[in-house]
mmCIF file of C-alpha atoms in Angstrom:
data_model
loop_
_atom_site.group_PDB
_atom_site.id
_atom_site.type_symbol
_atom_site.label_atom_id
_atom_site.label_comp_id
_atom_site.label_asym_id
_atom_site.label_seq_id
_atom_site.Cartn_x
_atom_site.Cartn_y
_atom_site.Cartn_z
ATOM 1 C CA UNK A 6 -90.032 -15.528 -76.704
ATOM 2 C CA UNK A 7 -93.650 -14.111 -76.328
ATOM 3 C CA UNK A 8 -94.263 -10.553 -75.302
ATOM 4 C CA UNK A 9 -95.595 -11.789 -71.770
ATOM 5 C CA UNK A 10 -92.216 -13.612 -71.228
ATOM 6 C CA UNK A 11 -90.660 -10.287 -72.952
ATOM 7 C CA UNK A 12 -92.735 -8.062 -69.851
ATOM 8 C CA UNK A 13 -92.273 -10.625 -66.928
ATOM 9 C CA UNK A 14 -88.048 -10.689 -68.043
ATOM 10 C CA UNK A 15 -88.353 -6.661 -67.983
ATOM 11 C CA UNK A 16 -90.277 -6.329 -65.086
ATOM 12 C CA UNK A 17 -90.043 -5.871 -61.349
ATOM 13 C CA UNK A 18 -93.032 -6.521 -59.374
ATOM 14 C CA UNK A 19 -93.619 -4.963 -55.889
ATOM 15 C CA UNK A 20 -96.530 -5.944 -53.810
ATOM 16 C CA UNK A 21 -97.454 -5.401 -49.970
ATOM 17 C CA UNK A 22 -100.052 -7.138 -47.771
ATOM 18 C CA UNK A 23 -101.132 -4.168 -46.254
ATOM 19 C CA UNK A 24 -100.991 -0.854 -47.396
ATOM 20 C CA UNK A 25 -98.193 0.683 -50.236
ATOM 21 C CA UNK A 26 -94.647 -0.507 -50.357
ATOM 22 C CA UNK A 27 -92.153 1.708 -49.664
ATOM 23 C CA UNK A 28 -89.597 1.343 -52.275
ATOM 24 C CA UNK A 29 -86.330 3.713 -52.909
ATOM 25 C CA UNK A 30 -83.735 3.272 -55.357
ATOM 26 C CA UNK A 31 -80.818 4.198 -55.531
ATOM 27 C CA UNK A 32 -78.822 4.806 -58.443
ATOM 28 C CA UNK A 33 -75.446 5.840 -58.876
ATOM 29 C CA UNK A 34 -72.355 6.119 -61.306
ATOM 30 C CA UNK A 35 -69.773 4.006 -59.058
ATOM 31 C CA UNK A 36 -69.939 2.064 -55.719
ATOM 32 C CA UNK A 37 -68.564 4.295 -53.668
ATOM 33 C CA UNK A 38 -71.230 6.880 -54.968
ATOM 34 C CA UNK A 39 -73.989 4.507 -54.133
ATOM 35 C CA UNK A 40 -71.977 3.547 -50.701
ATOM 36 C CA UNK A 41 -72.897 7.469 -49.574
ATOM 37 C CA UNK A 42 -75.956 7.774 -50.750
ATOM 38 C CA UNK A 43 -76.646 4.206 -49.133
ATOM 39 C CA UNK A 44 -75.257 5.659 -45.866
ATOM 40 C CA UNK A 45 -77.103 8.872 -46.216
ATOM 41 C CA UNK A 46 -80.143 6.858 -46.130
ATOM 42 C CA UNK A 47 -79.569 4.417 -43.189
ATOM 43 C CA UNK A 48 -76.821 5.816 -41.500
ATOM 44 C CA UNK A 49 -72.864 5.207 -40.996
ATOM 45 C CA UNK A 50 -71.870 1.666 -39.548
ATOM 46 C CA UNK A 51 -69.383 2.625 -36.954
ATOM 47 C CA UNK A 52 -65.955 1.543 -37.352
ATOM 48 C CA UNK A 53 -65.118 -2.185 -35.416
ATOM 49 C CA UNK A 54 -62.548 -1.861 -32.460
ATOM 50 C CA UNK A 55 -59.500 -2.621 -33.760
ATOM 51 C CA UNK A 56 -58.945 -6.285 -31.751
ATOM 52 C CA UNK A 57 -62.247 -7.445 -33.459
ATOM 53 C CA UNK A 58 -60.221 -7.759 -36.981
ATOM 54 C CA UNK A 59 -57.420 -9.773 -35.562
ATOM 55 C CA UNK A 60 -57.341 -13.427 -35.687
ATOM 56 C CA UNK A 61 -59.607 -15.181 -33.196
ATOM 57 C CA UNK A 62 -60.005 -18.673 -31.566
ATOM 58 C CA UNK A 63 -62.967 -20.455 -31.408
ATOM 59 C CA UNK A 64 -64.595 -23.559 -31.382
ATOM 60 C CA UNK A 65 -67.165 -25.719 -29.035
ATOM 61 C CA UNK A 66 -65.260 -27.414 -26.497
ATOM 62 C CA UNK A 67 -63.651 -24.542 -24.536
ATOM 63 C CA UNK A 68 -65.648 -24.558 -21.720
ATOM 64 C CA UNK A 69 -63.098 -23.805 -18.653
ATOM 65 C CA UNK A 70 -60.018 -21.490 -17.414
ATOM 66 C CA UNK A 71 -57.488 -24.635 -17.978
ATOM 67 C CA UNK A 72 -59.257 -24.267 -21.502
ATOM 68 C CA UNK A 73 -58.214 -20.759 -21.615
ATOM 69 C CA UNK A 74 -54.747 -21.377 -20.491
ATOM 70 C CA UNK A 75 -53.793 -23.912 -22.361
ATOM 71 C CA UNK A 76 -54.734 -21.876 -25.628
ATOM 72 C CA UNK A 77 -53.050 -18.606 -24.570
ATOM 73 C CA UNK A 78 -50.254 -20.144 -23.484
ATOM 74 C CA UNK A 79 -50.184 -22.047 -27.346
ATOM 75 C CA UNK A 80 -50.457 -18.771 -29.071
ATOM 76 C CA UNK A 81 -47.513 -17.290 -26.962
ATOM 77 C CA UNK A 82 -45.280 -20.739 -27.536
ATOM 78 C CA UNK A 83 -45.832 -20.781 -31.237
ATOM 79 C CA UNK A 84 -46.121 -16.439 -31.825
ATOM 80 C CA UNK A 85 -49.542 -16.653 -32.864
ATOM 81 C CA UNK A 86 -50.835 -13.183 -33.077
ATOM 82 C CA UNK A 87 -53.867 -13.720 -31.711
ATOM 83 C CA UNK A 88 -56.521 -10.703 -30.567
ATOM 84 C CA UNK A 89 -59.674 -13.000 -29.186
ATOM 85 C CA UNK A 90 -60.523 -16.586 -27.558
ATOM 86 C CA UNK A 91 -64.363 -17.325 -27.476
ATOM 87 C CA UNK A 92 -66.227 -19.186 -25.289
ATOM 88 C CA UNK A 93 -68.812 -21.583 -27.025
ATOM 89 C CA UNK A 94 -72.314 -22.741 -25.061
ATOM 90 C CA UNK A 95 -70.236 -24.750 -22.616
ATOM 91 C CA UNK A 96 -69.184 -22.259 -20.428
ATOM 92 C CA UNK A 97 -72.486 -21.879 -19.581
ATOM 93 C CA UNK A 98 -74.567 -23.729 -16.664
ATOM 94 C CA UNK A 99 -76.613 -26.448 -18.252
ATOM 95 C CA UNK A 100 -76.658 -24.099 -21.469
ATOM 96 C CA UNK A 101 -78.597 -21.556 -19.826
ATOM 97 C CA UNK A 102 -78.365 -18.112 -21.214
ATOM 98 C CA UNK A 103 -75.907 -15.595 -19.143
ATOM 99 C CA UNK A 104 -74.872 -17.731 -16.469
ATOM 100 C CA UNK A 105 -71.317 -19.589 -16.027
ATOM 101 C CA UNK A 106 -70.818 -23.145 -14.569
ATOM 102 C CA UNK A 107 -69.220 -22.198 -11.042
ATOM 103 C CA UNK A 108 -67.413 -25.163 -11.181
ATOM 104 C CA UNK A 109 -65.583 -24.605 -14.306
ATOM 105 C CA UNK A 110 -65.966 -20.422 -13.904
ATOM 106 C CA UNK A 111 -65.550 -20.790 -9.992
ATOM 107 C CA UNK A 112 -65.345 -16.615 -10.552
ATOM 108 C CA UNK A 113 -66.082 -15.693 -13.879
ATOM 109 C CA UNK A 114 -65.537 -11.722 -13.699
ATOM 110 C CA UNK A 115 -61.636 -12.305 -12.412
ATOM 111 C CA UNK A 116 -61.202 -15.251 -14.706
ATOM 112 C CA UNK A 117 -61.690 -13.432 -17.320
ATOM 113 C CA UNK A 118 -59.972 -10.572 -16.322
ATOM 114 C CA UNK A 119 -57.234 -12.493 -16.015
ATOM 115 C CA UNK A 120 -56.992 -13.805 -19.553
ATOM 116 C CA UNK A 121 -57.644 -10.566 -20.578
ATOM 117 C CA UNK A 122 -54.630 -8.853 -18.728
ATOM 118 C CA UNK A 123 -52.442 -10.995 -20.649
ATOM 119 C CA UNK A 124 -53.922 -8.754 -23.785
ATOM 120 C CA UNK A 125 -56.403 -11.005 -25.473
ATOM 121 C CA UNK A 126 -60.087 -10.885 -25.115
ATOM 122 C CA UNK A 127 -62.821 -13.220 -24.005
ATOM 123 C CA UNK A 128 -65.959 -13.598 -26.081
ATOM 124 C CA UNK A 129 -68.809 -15.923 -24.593
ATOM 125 C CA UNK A 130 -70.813 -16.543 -27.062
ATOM 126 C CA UNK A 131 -74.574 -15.580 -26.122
ATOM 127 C CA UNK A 132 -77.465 -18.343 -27.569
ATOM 128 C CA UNK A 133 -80.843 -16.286 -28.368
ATOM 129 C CA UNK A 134 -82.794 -19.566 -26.912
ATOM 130 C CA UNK A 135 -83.651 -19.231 -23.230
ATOM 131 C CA UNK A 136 -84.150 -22.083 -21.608
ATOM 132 C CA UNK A 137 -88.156 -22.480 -20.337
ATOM 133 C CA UNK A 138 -87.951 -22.840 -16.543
ATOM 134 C CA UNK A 139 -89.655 -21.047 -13.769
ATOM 135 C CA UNK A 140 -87.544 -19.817 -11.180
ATOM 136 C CA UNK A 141 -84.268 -19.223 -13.933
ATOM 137 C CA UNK A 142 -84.199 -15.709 -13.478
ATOM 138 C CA UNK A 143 -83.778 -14.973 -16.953
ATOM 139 C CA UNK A 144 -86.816 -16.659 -18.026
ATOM 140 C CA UNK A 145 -89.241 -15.079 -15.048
ATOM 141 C CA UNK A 146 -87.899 -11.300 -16.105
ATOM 142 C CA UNK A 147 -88.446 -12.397 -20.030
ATOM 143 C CA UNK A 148 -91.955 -13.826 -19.055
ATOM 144 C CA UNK A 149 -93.414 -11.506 -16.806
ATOM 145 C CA UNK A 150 -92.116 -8.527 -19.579
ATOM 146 C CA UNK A 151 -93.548 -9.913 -22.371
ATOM 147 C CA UNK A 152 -90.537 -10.156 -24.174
ATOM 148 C CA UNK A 153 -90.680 -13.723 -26.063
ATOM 149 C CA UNK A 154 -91.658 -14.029 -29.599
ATOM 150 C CA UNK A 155 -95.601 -15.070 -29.695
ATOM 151 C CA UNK A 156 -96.753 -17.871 -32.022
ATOM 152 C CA UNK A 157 -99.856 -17.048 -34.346
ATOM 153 C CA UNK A 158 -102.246 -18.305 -31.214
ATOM 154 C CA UNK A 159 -100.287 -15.326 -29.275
ATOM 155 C CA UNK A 160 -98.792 -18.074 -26.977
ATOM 156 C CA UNK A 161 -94.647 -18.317 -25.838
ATOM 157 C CA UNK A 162 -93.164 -19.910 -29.280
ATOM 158 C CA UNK A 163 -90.929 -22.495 -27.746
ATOM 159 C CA UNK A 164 -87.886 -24.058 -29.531
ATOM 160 C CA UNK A 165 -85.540 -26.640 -29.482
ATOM 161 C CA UNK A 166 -82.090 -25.441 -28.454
ATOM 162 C CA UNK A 167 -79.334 -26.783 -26.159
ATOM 163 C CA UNK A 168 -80.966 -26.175 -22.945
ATOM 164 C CA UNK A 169 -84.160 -27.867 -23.935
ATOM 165 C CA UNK A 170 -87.120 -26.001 -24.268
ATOM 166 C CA UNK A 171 -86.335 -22.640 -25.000
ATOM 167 C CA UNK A 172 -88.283 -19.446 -25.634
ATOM 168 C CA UNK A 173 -87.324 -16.514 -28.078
ATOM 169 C CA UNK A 174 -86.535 -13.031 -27.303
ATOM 170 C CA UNK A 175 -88.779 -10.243 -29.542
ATOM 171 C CA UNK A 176 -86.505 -7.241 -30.652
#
């Protein structure tokens, strides 16, 4: 081994395309050491609720109450300890972001409710893409706001996703 191989194997290399990195290391003498000091610089992740780290259902395909029924009613029959059904994109109305088909979710809000009296919870899965379409409230709120991701020529950047064309939220 040359010394350049020697430098570029001993060697960490920073660089920033505008302005100085901000770099911090942190070094400690066990994990849990560097856990706190990790925490101390970005903060504590709160705790889960407890259901969230139970065993959950979930798979495309659910996409009605009879759906929802038919799986409680499985985990009760065979004493499935089970905390959480989700929902996957077909709940949704022609894939659209936050809406439910009425006609498998004739009331989604009781529905639900109802499921979730029986002590497991609901999770409807929530797709990022919104579908591109004037007069879908969604989009006209996102649109008028501002809030899509931009492409480099500061236009919408539309996607592909299950609804069609799709644009991006910008956190």
């Amino acid at each position: 081994m040359d010394a350049k191989d020697q430098v570029a194997r001993e060697s960490i290399i920073i660089g920033a395309e505008q302005g100085q990195p901000r770099l911090v290391v942190l070094v400690a003498n066990s994990l849990a050491e560097l856990t706190r000091k990790f925490q101390r610089l970005v903060g504590k992740t709160p705790l889960p609720p407890a259901w969230s780290l139970g065993y959950h259902q979930c798979r495309w395909g659910y996409e009605n109450m009879d759906d929802l029924n038919y799986l409680d009613a499985g985990m009760n029959r065979n004493k499935i300890p089970c905390d959480g059904l989700w929902l996957d994109i077909d709940y949704m109305n022609e894939y659209r972001v936050f809406t439910f088909n009425a006609e498998h979710f004739p009331d989604p809000k009781s529905n639900i409710a109802d499921i979730q009296s029986r002590g497991r919870k609901v999770v409807p899965i929530i797709d990022p893409g919104v579908k591109v379409e004037p007069g879908y409230s969604i989009y006209d709120t996102g649109k008028s706001g501002g809030h899509f991701c931009l492409n480099p020529q500061g236009k919408d950047f539309v996607g592909l996703v299950w609804p069609g064309e799709t644009v991006f939220p910008d956190f």
